[in-house]
PDB file of C-alpha atoms in Angstrom:
ATOM      1  CA  MET A 899     -51.029  15.696 -29.566  1.00 44.00           C
ATOM      2  CA  HIS A 900     -48.961  16.068 -26.395  1.00 45.00           C
ATOM      3  CA  ASN A 901     -45.441  14.731 -26.709  1.00 47.00           C
ATOM      4  CA  SER A 902     -44.512  13.064 -23.400  1.00 46.00           C
ATOM      5  CA  ALA A 903     -40.931  12.369 -24.502  1.00 55.00           C
ATOM      6  CA  VAL A 904     -38.310  14.262 -22.505  1.00 58.00           C
ATOM      7  CA  ASN A 905     -35.931  16.443 -24.467  1.00 69.00           C
ATOM      8  CA  PRO A 906     -32.371  15.166 -23.744  1.00 70.00           C
ATOM      9  CA  THR A 907     -31.023  18.714 -23.522  1.00 75.00           C
ATOM     10  CA  VAL A 908     -33.688  19.743 -21.021  1.00 70.00           C
ATOM     11  CA  ALA A 909     -33.112  16.592 -18.985  1.00 63.00           C
ATOM     12  CA  ASP A 910     -29.379  17.303 -18.875  1.00 67.00           C
ATOM     13  CA  LEU A 911     -29.959  20.876 -17.739  1.00 70.00           C
ATOM     14  CA  ARG A 912     -32.345  19.713 -15.016  1.00 62.00           C
ATOM     15  CA  GLU A 913     -29.765  17.237 -13.723  1.00 58.00           C
ATOM     16  CA  ARG A 914     -27.062  19.915 -13.649  1.00 60.00           C
ATOM     17  CA  ILE A 915     -29.330  22.271 -11.723  1.00 59.00           C
ATOM     18  CA  GLN A 916     -30.189  19.521  -9.253  1.00 51.00           C
ATOM     19  CA  ARG A 917     -26.517  18.792  -8.670  1.00 51.00           C
ATOM     20  CA  LEU A 918     -25.771  22.475  -8.094  1.00 51.00           C
ATOM     21  CA  GLU A 919     -28.625  22.628  -5.606  1.00 46.00           C
ATOM     22  CA  GLY A 920     -27.467  19.461  -3.887  1.00 44.00           C
ATOM     23  CA  ALA A 921     -30.680  17.599  -4.698  1.00 43.00           C
ATOM     24  CA  ALA A 922     -29.279  14.833  -6.852  1.00 45.00           C
ATOM     25  CA  VAL A 923     -29.236  11.609  -4.893  1.00 46.00           C
ATOM     26  CA  ARG A 924     -26.739   8.960  -5.934  1.00 57.00           C
ATOM     27  CA  LYS A 925     -29.222   6.128  -5.469  1.00 56.00           C
ATOM     28  CA  GLY A 926     -27.686   2.709  -5.283  1.00 71.00           C
ATOM     29  CA  GLU A 927     -24.120   3.936  -5.830  1.00 93.00           C
ATOM     30  CA  VAL A 928     -21.353   2.476  -3.726  1.00 96.00           C
ATOM     31  CA  LEU A 929     -17.647   3.057  -3.227  1.00 97.00           C
ATOM     32  CA  PRO A 930     -15.982  -0.363  -3.438  1.00 97.00           C
ATOM     33  CA  PHE A 931     -12.703  -1.245  -1.754  1.00 97.00           C
ATOM     34  CA  ALA A 932     -11.841  -3.289  -4.862  1.00 96.00           C
ATOM     35  CA  ILE A 933     -11.056  -6.250  -2.598  1.00 97.00           C
ATOM     36  CA  ALA A 934     -13.495  -9.075  -3.279  1.00 96.00           C
ATOM     37  CA  GLU A 935     -13.382 -10.490   0.251  1.00 96.00           C
ATOM     38  CA  ILE A 936     -14.337  -7.123   1.769  1.00 97.00           C
ATOM     39  CA  ASP A 937     -16.827  -5.932  -0.845  1.00 96.00           C
ATOM     40  CA  ALA A 938     -18.687  -9.247  -0.640  1.00 95.00           C
ATOM     41  CA  LYS A 939     -19.582  -8.446   2.976  1.00 96.00           C
ATOM     42  CA  LEU A 940     -21.057  -5.039   2.119  1.00 95.00           C
ATOM     43  CA  PRO A 941     -24.534  -4.446   0.656  1.00 90.00           C
ATOM     44  CA  GLY A 942     -24.160  -3.482  -2.986  1.00 92.00           C
ATOM     45  CA  GLY A 943     -20.489  -4.398  -2.976  1.00 95.00           C
ATOM     46  CA  GLY A 944     -19.066  -1.310  -1.276  1.00 96.00           C
ATOM     47  CA  LEU A 945     -19.672   1.626   1.043  1.00 97.00           C
ATOM     48  CA  SER A 946     -22.980   3.258   0.164  1.00 96.00           C
ATOM     49  CA  PHE A 947     -23.131   6.859  -0.970  1.00 97.00           C
ATOM     50  CA  GLY A 948     -25.973   8.808   0.565  1.00 97.00           C
ATOM     51  CA  ALA A 949     -25.327   7.109   3.890  1.00 97.00           C
ATOM     52  CA  LEU A 950     -23.685   7.592   7.271  1.00 98.00           C
ATOM     53  CA  HIS A 951     -20.747   5.358   8.194  1.00 98.00           C
ATOM     54  CA  GLU A 952     -18.955   5.104  11.529  1.00 97.00           C
ATOM     55  CA  VAL A 953     -15.248   4.420  12.184  1.00 97.00           C
ATOM     56  CA  ALA A 954     -13.305   4.206  15.453  1.00 96.00           C
ATOM     57  CA  GLY A 955      -9.886   3.151  16.636  1.00 94.00           C
ATOM     58  CA  GLY A 956      -9.386  -0.059  18.563  1.00 91.00           C
ATOM     59  CA  GLY A 957      -7.033  -1.227  21.278  1.00 85.00           C
ATOM     60  CA  ALA A 958      -4.340   1.265  22.234  1.00 80.00           C
ATOM     61  CA  ASP A 959      -5.390   3.486  19.322  1.00 83.00           C
ATOM     62  CA  ALA A 960      -8.928   4.011  20.671  1.00 84.00           C
ATOM     63  CA  VAL A 961      -8.131   7.484  22.018  1.00 85.00           C
ATOM     64  CA  HIS A 962      -5.821   8.868  19.350  1.00 83.00           C
ATOM     65  CA  GLY A 963      -7.530   7.161  16.419  1.00 90.00           C
ATOM     66  CA  ALA A 964      -4.555   7.647  14.084  1.00 94.00           C
ATOM     67  CA  ALA A 965      -5.087   4.423  12.124  1.00 96.00           C
ATOM     68  CA  ALA A 966      -8.841   5.043  11.987  1.00 97.00           C
ATOM     69  CA  ALA A 967      -8.240   8.565  10.628  1.00 97.00           C
ATOM     70  CA  LEU A 968      -5.930   7.227   7.910  1.00 97.00           C
ATOM     71  CA  PHE A 969      -8.472   4.528   7.031  1.00 98.00           C
ATOM     72  CA  VAL A 970     -11.114   7.253   6.659  1.00 98.00           C
ATOM     73  CA  ALA A 971      -8.730   9.451   4.647  1.00 98.00           C
ATOM     74  CA  GLY A 972      -8.161   6.597   2.212  1.00 98.00           C
ATOM     75  CA  ILE A 973     -11.904   6.142   1.755  1.00 98.00           C
ATOM     76  CA  VAL A 974     -12.755   9.788   1.108  1.00 98.00           C
ATOM     77  CA  ALA A 975      -9.657  10.225  -1.065  1.00 98.00           C
ATOM     78  CA  ARG A 976     -11.338   7.938  -3.587  1.00 98.00           C
ATOM     79  CA  THR A 977     -14.431  10.143  -3.863  1.00 97.00           C
ATOM     80  CA  LYS A 978     -14.740  13.037  -6.293  1.00 95.00           C
ATOM     81  CA  GLY A 979     -14.820  16.617  -5.094  1.00 96.00           C
ATOM     82  CA  ASP A 980     -13.781  18.477  -1.981  1.00 97.00           C
ATOM     83  CA  VAL A 981     -13.881  16.853   1.442  1.00 98.00           C
ATOM     84  CA  LEU A 982     -15.255  18.676   4.484  1.00 98.00           C
ATOM     85  CA  TRP A 983     -13.504  17.584   7.702  1.00 98.00           C
ATOM     86  CA  CYS A 984     -15.126  18.846  10.934  1.00 98.00           C
ATOM     87  CA  LEU A 985     -13.193  18.673  14.209  1.00 95.00           C
ATOM     88  CA  THR A 986     -12.590  20.182  17.618  1.00 92.00           C
ATOM     89  CA  ARG A 987      -8.950  19.158  18.089  1.00 88.00           C
ATOM     90  CA  PRO A 988      -6.569  20.635  15.489  1.00 86.00           C
ATOM     91  CA  ASP A 989      -4.133  17.726  15.554  1.00 87.00           C
ATOM     92  CA  LEU A 990      -4.577  16.264  12.090  1.00 90.00           C
ATOM     93  CA  PHE A 991      -1.251  15.853  10.270  1.00 92.00           C
ATOM     94  CA  ALA A 992      -1.898  16.825   6.665  1.00 93.00           C
ATOM     95  CA  PRO A 993       1.228  15.098   5.212  1.00 95.00           C
ATOM     96  CA  ALA A 994       0.031  11.794   6.711  1.00 95.00           C
ATOM     97  CA  LEU A 995      -3.388  12.245   5.095  1.00 97.00           C
ATOM     98  CA  ALA A 996      -1.630  12.951   1.795  1.00 97.00           C
ATOM     99  CA  GLN A 997       0.257   9.679   2.096  1.00 96.00           C
ATOM    100  CA  ALA A 998      -3.151   8.007   2.324  1.00 97.00           C
ATOM    101  CA  GLY A 999      -4.219   9.745  -0.889  1.00 97.00           C
ATOM    102  CA  LEU A1000      -6.074  12.741   0.591  1.00 98.00           C
ATOM    103  CA  HIS A1001      -4.160  15.857  -0.474  1.00 97.00           C
ATOM    104  CA  HIS A1002      -4.503  19.184   1.309  1.00 95.00           C
ATOM    105  CA  ASP A1003      -5.955  21.009  -1.696  1.00 96.00           C
ATOM    106  CA  ARG A1004      -9.081  18.841  -1.467  1.00 97.00           C
ATOM    107  CA  VAL A1005      -9.743  19.243   2.254  1.00 97.00           C
ATOM    108  CA  ILE A1006     -11.802  21.996   3.881  1.00 97.00           C
ATOM    109  CA  TYR A1007     -11.208  21.991   7.640  1.00 96.00           C
ATOM    110  CA  VAL A1008     -13.949  23.308   9.913  1.00 96.00           C
ATOM    111  CA  GLU A1009     -12.818  23.683  13.521  1.00 95.00           C
ATOM    112  CA  ALA A1010     -15.352  24.242  16.299  1.00 95.00           C
ATOM    113  CA  ASP A1011     -15.053  24.681  20.053  1.00 93.00           C
ATOM    114  CA  ARG A1012     -18.054  22.521  20.913  1.00 94.00           C
ATOM    115  CA  GLU A1013     -19.058  19.081  19.714  1.00 93.00           C
ATOM    116  CA  GLU A1014     -22.604  20.354  19.193  1.00 95.00           C
ATOM    117  CA  ASP A1015     -21.203  22.715  16.554  1.00 97.00           C
ATOM    118  CA  VAL A1016     -19.303  19.859  14.928  1.00 97.00           C
ATOM    119  CA  LEU A1017     -22.578  17.942  14.609  1.00 97.00           C
ATOM    120  CA  MET A1018     -24.296  20.998  13.138  1.00 97.00           C
ATOM    121  CA  ASN A1019     -21.506  21.517  10.593  1.00 97.00           C
ATOM    122  CA  PHE A1020     -21.555  17.798   9.793  1.00 98.00           C
ATOM    123  CA  GLU A1021     -25.265  17.888   8.996  1.00 98.00           C
ATOM    124  CA  GLU A1022     -25.032  21.110   7.004  1.00 97.00           C
ATOM    125  CA  GLY A1023     -22.153  19.721   4.974  1.00 97.00           C
ATOM    126  CA  LEU A1024     -24.131  16.577   4.173  1.00 97.00           C
ATOM    127  CA  ARG A1025     -27.202  18.573   3.179  1.00 96.00           C
ATOM    128  CA  PHE A1026     -25.162  20.833   0.881  1.00 94.00           C
ATOM    129  CA  GLY A1027     -24.675  18.013  -1.589  1.00 89.00           C
ATOM    130  CA  GLY A1028     -21.758  19.515  -3.497  1.00 92.00           C
ATOM    131  CA  LEU A1029     -18.971  17.690  -1.653  1.00 97.00           C
ATOM    132  CA  GLY A1030     -17.176  14.432  -2.265  1.00 97.00           C
ATOM    133  CA  ALA A1031     -17.537  13.415   1.376  1.00 98.00           C
ATOM    134  CA  VAL A1032     -18.030  14.855   4.860  1.00 98.00           C
ATOM    135  CA  VAL A1033     -16.071  13.655   7.896  1.00 98.00           C
ATOM    136  CA  ALA A1034     -16.686  14.658  11.506  1.00 98.00           C
ATOM    137  CA  GLU A1035     -14.648  13.726  14.587  1.00 96.00           C
ATOM    138  CA  LEU A1036     -17.086  12.961  17.395  1.00 95.00           C
ATOM    139  CA  VAL A1037     -16.952  11.729  20.977  1.00 92.00           C
ATOM    140  CA  ARG A1038     -20.683  11.011  21.190  1.00 92.00           C
ATOM    141  CA  LEU A1039     -23.155  10.079  18.482  1.00 95.00           C
ATOM    142  CA  PRO A1040     -26.697   9.878  19.938  1.00 94.00           C
ATOM    143  CA  MET A1041     -29.294   7.909  17.993  1.00 96.00           C
ATOM    144  CA  THR A1042     -31.389  11.004  17.250  1.00 96.00           C
ATOM    145  CA  ALA A1043     -28.385  12.890  15.861  1.00 97.00           C
ATOM    146  CA  SER A1044     -27.279   9.899  13.793  1.00 97.00           C
ATOM    147  CA  ARG A1045     -30.747   9.624  12.248  1.00 97.00           C
ATOM    148  CA  ARG A1046     -30.640  13.271  11.226  1.00 97.00           C
ATOM    149  CA  LEU A1047     -27.218  12.720   9.681  1.00 98.00           C
ATOM    150  CA  GLN A1048     -28.407   9.618   7.840  1.00 97.00           C
ATOM    151  CA  LEU A1049     -31.400  11.502   6.443  1.00 97.00           C
ATOM    152  CA  ALA A1050     -29.185  14.413   5.388  1.00 97.00           C
ATOM    153  CA  ALA A1051     -26.837  12.024   3.585  1.00 97.00           C
ATOM    154  CA  GLU A1052     -29.740  10.281   1.879  1.00 96.00           C
ATOM    155  CA  ALA A1053     -31.137  13.616   0.673  1.00 95.00           C
ATOM    156  CA  SER A1054     -27.896  14.727  -0.973  1.00 95.00           C
ATOM    157  CA  GLY A1055     -26.270  11.437  -1.938  1.00 96.00           C
ATOM    158  CA  THR A1056     -23.092  12.402  -0.069  1.00 97.00           C
ATOM    159  CA  ILE A1057     -21.080   9.874   1.900  1.00 98.00           C
ATOM    160  CA  GLY A1058     -20.723  10.846   5.563  1.00 98.00           C
ATOM    161  CA  ILE A1059     -18.240   9.364   8.018  1.00 98.00           C
ATOM    162  CA  ALA A1060     -18.367   9.823  11.785  1.00 98.00           C
ATOM    163  CA  LEU A1061     -14.825   9.343  13.075  1.00 97.00           C
ATOM    164  CA  ARG A1062     -15.231   8.478  16.741  1.00 95.00           C
ATOM    165  CA  ARG A1063     -12.453   9.908  18.923  1.00 89.00           C
ATOM    166  CA  TRP A1064     -12.400   9.799  22.705  1.00 83.00           C
ATOM    167  CA  ARG A1065     -10.438  11.821  25.237  1.00 80.00           C
ATOM    168  CA  ARG A1066     -10.011   8.867  27.617  1.00 80.00           C
ATOM    169  CA  PRO A1067     -10.277   5.086  27.197  1.00 78.00           C
ATOM    170  CA  ALA A1068     -13.395   4.784  29.388  1.00 78.00           C
ATOM    171  CA  GLU A1069     -15.395   6.842  26.880  1.00 81.00           C
ATOM    172  CA  ALA A1070     -14.809   4.219  24.186  1.00 80.00           C
ATOM    173  CA  ALA A1071     -17.647   2.168  25.690  1.00 80.00           C
ATOM    174  CA  ASP A1072     -20.030   4.570  23.962  1.00 83.00           C
ATOM    175  CA  PHE A1073     -19.095   2.874  20.679  1.00 87.00           C
ATOM    176  CA  GLY A1074     -21.320  -0.018  21.697  1.00 82.00           C
ATOM    177  CA  GLN A1075     -24.435   2.155  21.723  1.00 91.00           C
ATOM    178  CA  PRO A1076     -26.737   1.796  18.676  1.00 93.00           C
ATOM    179  CA  THR A1077     -26.699   4.435  15.943  1.00 96.00           C
ATOM    180  CA  ALA A1078     -28.303   4.832  12.522  1.00 96.00           C
ATOM    181  CA  ALA A1079     -24.974   4.352  10.715  1.00 97.00           C
ATOM    182  CA  THR A1080     -25.101   2.008   7.728  1.00 97.00           C
ATOM    183  CA  THR A1081     -21.731   0.473   8.574  1.00 97.00           C
ATOM    184  CA  ARG A1082     -19.588   0.520  11.705  1.00 97.00           C
ATOM    185  CA  TRP A1083     -15.831  -0.164  11.616  1.00 97.00           C
ATOM    186  CA  ARG A1084     -13.089  -0.524  14.221  1.00 96.00           C
ATOM    187  CA  ILE A1085      -9.468  -0.164  13.093  1.00 97.00           C
ATOM    188  CA  SER A1086      -6.648  -1.512  15.280  1.00 95.00           C
ATOM    189  CA  VAL A1087      -2.904  -1.426  14.706  1.00 94.00           C
ATOM    190  CA  LEU A1088      -1.056  -4.678  13.932  1.00 95.00           C
ATOM    191  CA  PRO A1089       2.691  -5.314  13.551  1.00 92.00           C
ATOM    192  CA  SER A1090       3.955  -3.991  10.222  1.00 90.00           C
ATOM    193  CA  GLU A1091       4.602  -6.272   7.277  1.00 87.00           C
ATOM    194  CA  PRO A1092       7.936  -8.090   7.613  1.00 85.00           C
ATOM    195  CA  LEU A1093      10.796  -7.133   5.322  1.00 82.00           C
ATOM    196  CA  PRO A1094      13.660  -9.301   4.057  1.00 82.00           C
ATOM    197  CA  VAL A1095      16.077  -6.665   5.383  1.00 82.00           C
ATOM    198  CA  PRO A1096      16.118  -4.620   8.635  1.00 79.00           C
ATOM    199  CA  GLY A1097      13.511  -1.870   8.561  1.00 74.00           C
ATOM    200  CA  ILE A1098       9.835  -1.080   9.002  1.00 81.00           C
ATOM    201  CA  GLY A1099       7.445  -2.532   6.451  1.00 84.00           C
ATOM    202  CA  ARG A1100       4.035  -1.337   5.376  1.00 88.00           C
ATOM    203  CA  ALA A1101       1.706  -0.639   8.275  1.00 93.00           C
ATOM    204  CA  ARG A1102      -0.995  -3.225   8.885  1.00 96.00           C
ATOM    205  CA  TRP A1103      -4.386  -2.914  10.526  1.00 96.00           C
ATOM    206  CA  LEU A1104      -7.107  -5.171  11.810  1.00 97.00           C
ATOM    207  CA  ALA A1105     -10.288  -3.845  10.184  1.00 98.00           C
ATOM    208  CA  GLU A1106     -13.393  -5.057  12.000  1.00 97.00           C
ATOM    209  CA  LEU A1107     -16.692  -4.570  10.203  1.00 97.00           C
ATOM    210  CA  ILE A1108     -18.806  -4.632  13.342  1.00 96.00           C
ATOM    211  CA  ARG A1109     -22.094  -3.789  11.663  1.00 95.00           C
ATOM    212  CA  ALA A1110     -23.328  -3.628   8.085  1.00 95.00           C
ATOM    213  CA  ARG A1111     -26.982  -2.965   7.372  1.00 92.00           C
ATOM    214  CA  ALA A1112     -28.221  -5.822   5.167  1.00 86.00           C
ATOM    215  CA  GLY A1113     -24.655  -7.169   5.189  1.00 86.00           C
ATOM    216  CA  GLU A1114     -22.389  -9.322   7.319  1.00 86.00           C
ATOM    217  CA  ALA A1115     -19.970  -8.632  10.144  1.00 93.00           C
ATOM    218  CA  ALA A1116     -16.382  -9.630   9.381  1.00 96.00           C
ATOM    219  CA  GLU A1117     -12.720  -9.047  10.211  1.00 97.00           C
ATOM    220  CA  PHE A1118      -9.785  -8.463   7.872  1.00 97.00           C
ATOM    221  CA  GLU A1119      -6.047  -8.007   8.268  1.00 97.00           C
ATOM    222  CA  ILE A1120      -5.177  -5.307   5.778  1.00 97.00           C
ATOM    223  CA  GLY A1121      -2.232  -3.289   4.573  1.00 96.00           C
ATOM    224  CA  ALA A1122      -2.550   0.442   5.276  1.00 96.00           C
ATOM    225  CA  CYS A1123      -3.718   2.871   2.597  1.00 97.00           C
ATOM    226  CA  ASP A1124      -1.273   3.608  -0.198  1.00 96.00           C
ATOM    227  CA  ALA A1125      -0.837   6.954  -1.968  1.00 96.00           C
ATOM    228  CA  THR A1126      -4.096   6.416  -3.885  1.00 96.00           C
ATOM    229  CA  GLY A1127      -6.159   5.648  -0.784  1.00 97.00           C
ATOM    230  CA  ARG A1128      -6.329   1.910  -1.449  1.00 97.00           C
ATOM    231  CA  ILE A1129      -5.838  -0.809   1.127  1.00 97.00           C
ATOM    232  CA  SER A1130      -4.724  -4.370   0.458  1.00 96.00           C
ATOM    233  CA  LEU A1131      -5.604  -7.689   2.020  1.00 95.00           C
ATOM    234  CA  SER A1132      -2.591  -8.721   4.070  1.00 84.00           C
ATOM    235  CA  PRO A1133      -0.861 -11.818   2.694  1.00 75.00           C
ATOM    236  CA  HIS A1134      -0.149 -12.773   6.307  1.00 60.00           C
ATOM    237  CA  ALA A1135      -3.828 -12.754   7.345  1.00 55.00           C
ATOM    238  CA  ARG A1136      -4.655 -15.587   9.705  1.00 47.00           C
ATOM    239  CA  ASP A1137      -7.819 -17.635   9.842  1.00 44.00           C
ATOM    240  CA  GLY A1138     -10.993 -16.189  11.337  1.00 46.00           C
ATOM    241  CA  GLN A1139     -10.529 -17.880  14.711  1.00 40.00           C
ATOM    242  CA  ASP A1140      -7.128 -16.295  15.296  1.00 46.00           C
ATOM    243  CA  GLN A1141      -8.439 -12.935  14.123  1.00 46.00           C
ATOM    244  CA  ALA A1142     -11.337 -13.096  16.555  1.00 43.00           C
ATOM    245  CA  ARG A1143      -8.922 -13.930  19.390  1.00 41.00           C
ATOM    246  CA  ARG A1144      -6.726 -10.930  18.526  1.00 45.00           C
ATOM    247  CA  SER A1145      -9.817  -8.706  18.312  1.00 42.00           C
ATOM    248  CA  ARG A1146     -10.875  -9.662  21.821  1.00 41.00           C
ATOM    249  CA  ASN A1147      -7.359  -8.981  23.102  1.00 41.00           C
ATOM    250  CA  LEU A1148      -7.299  -5.536  21.498  1.00 41.00           C
ATOM    251  CA  ALA A1149     -10.750  -4.492  22.655  1.00 41.00           C
TER     252      ALA A1149
END
């Protein structure tokens, strides 16, 4: 009589081989922010693995994208494994990423001269499947390219983040074009948290969840990433109407 039961040892070996080959898909897994107000707006209660996400700077930070880069660093710092970071401009400041929880010994930098090569490296990194996350700094993200990236992420179960960076403010209008990204965020700089004594408090950002597939759009005033990559909901957050007004002023 044929025994249809799967041997646990064989099943374990198959799973290990799949992971080494990058074929294991982390279906349904999410990376939560561990902030109820934010996770409640995201499908599954967090950022989906096996998906493409999109982050850009807002307001005066639209070109440099420093706050957006730190927001991304905090996200990928909380994944397991090495992080592939693809870019054309070698201006990332590694100590700042470390302060957001992403230490240099986990990051593999891939620098390319052309954005087309960044896209190619982005897709290859997602298809590899053996990384904690893949980040790519992009000026443009056409719909066709974003679909390929989404499919590559789905195939491997890796989280992919397109960090939109522009060379001039006028190019930021491209952020309004549709893409296949599961979520789309805009991060703008706010005044730092006040201190009881003279000094500069913890940095604060306005995090706008512009799009969430099967989720809700929302805005949050948050404290910048700490040394473990975690953000906090600002205790000085104003009501939604004031946030929306500030968002329009920063756009």
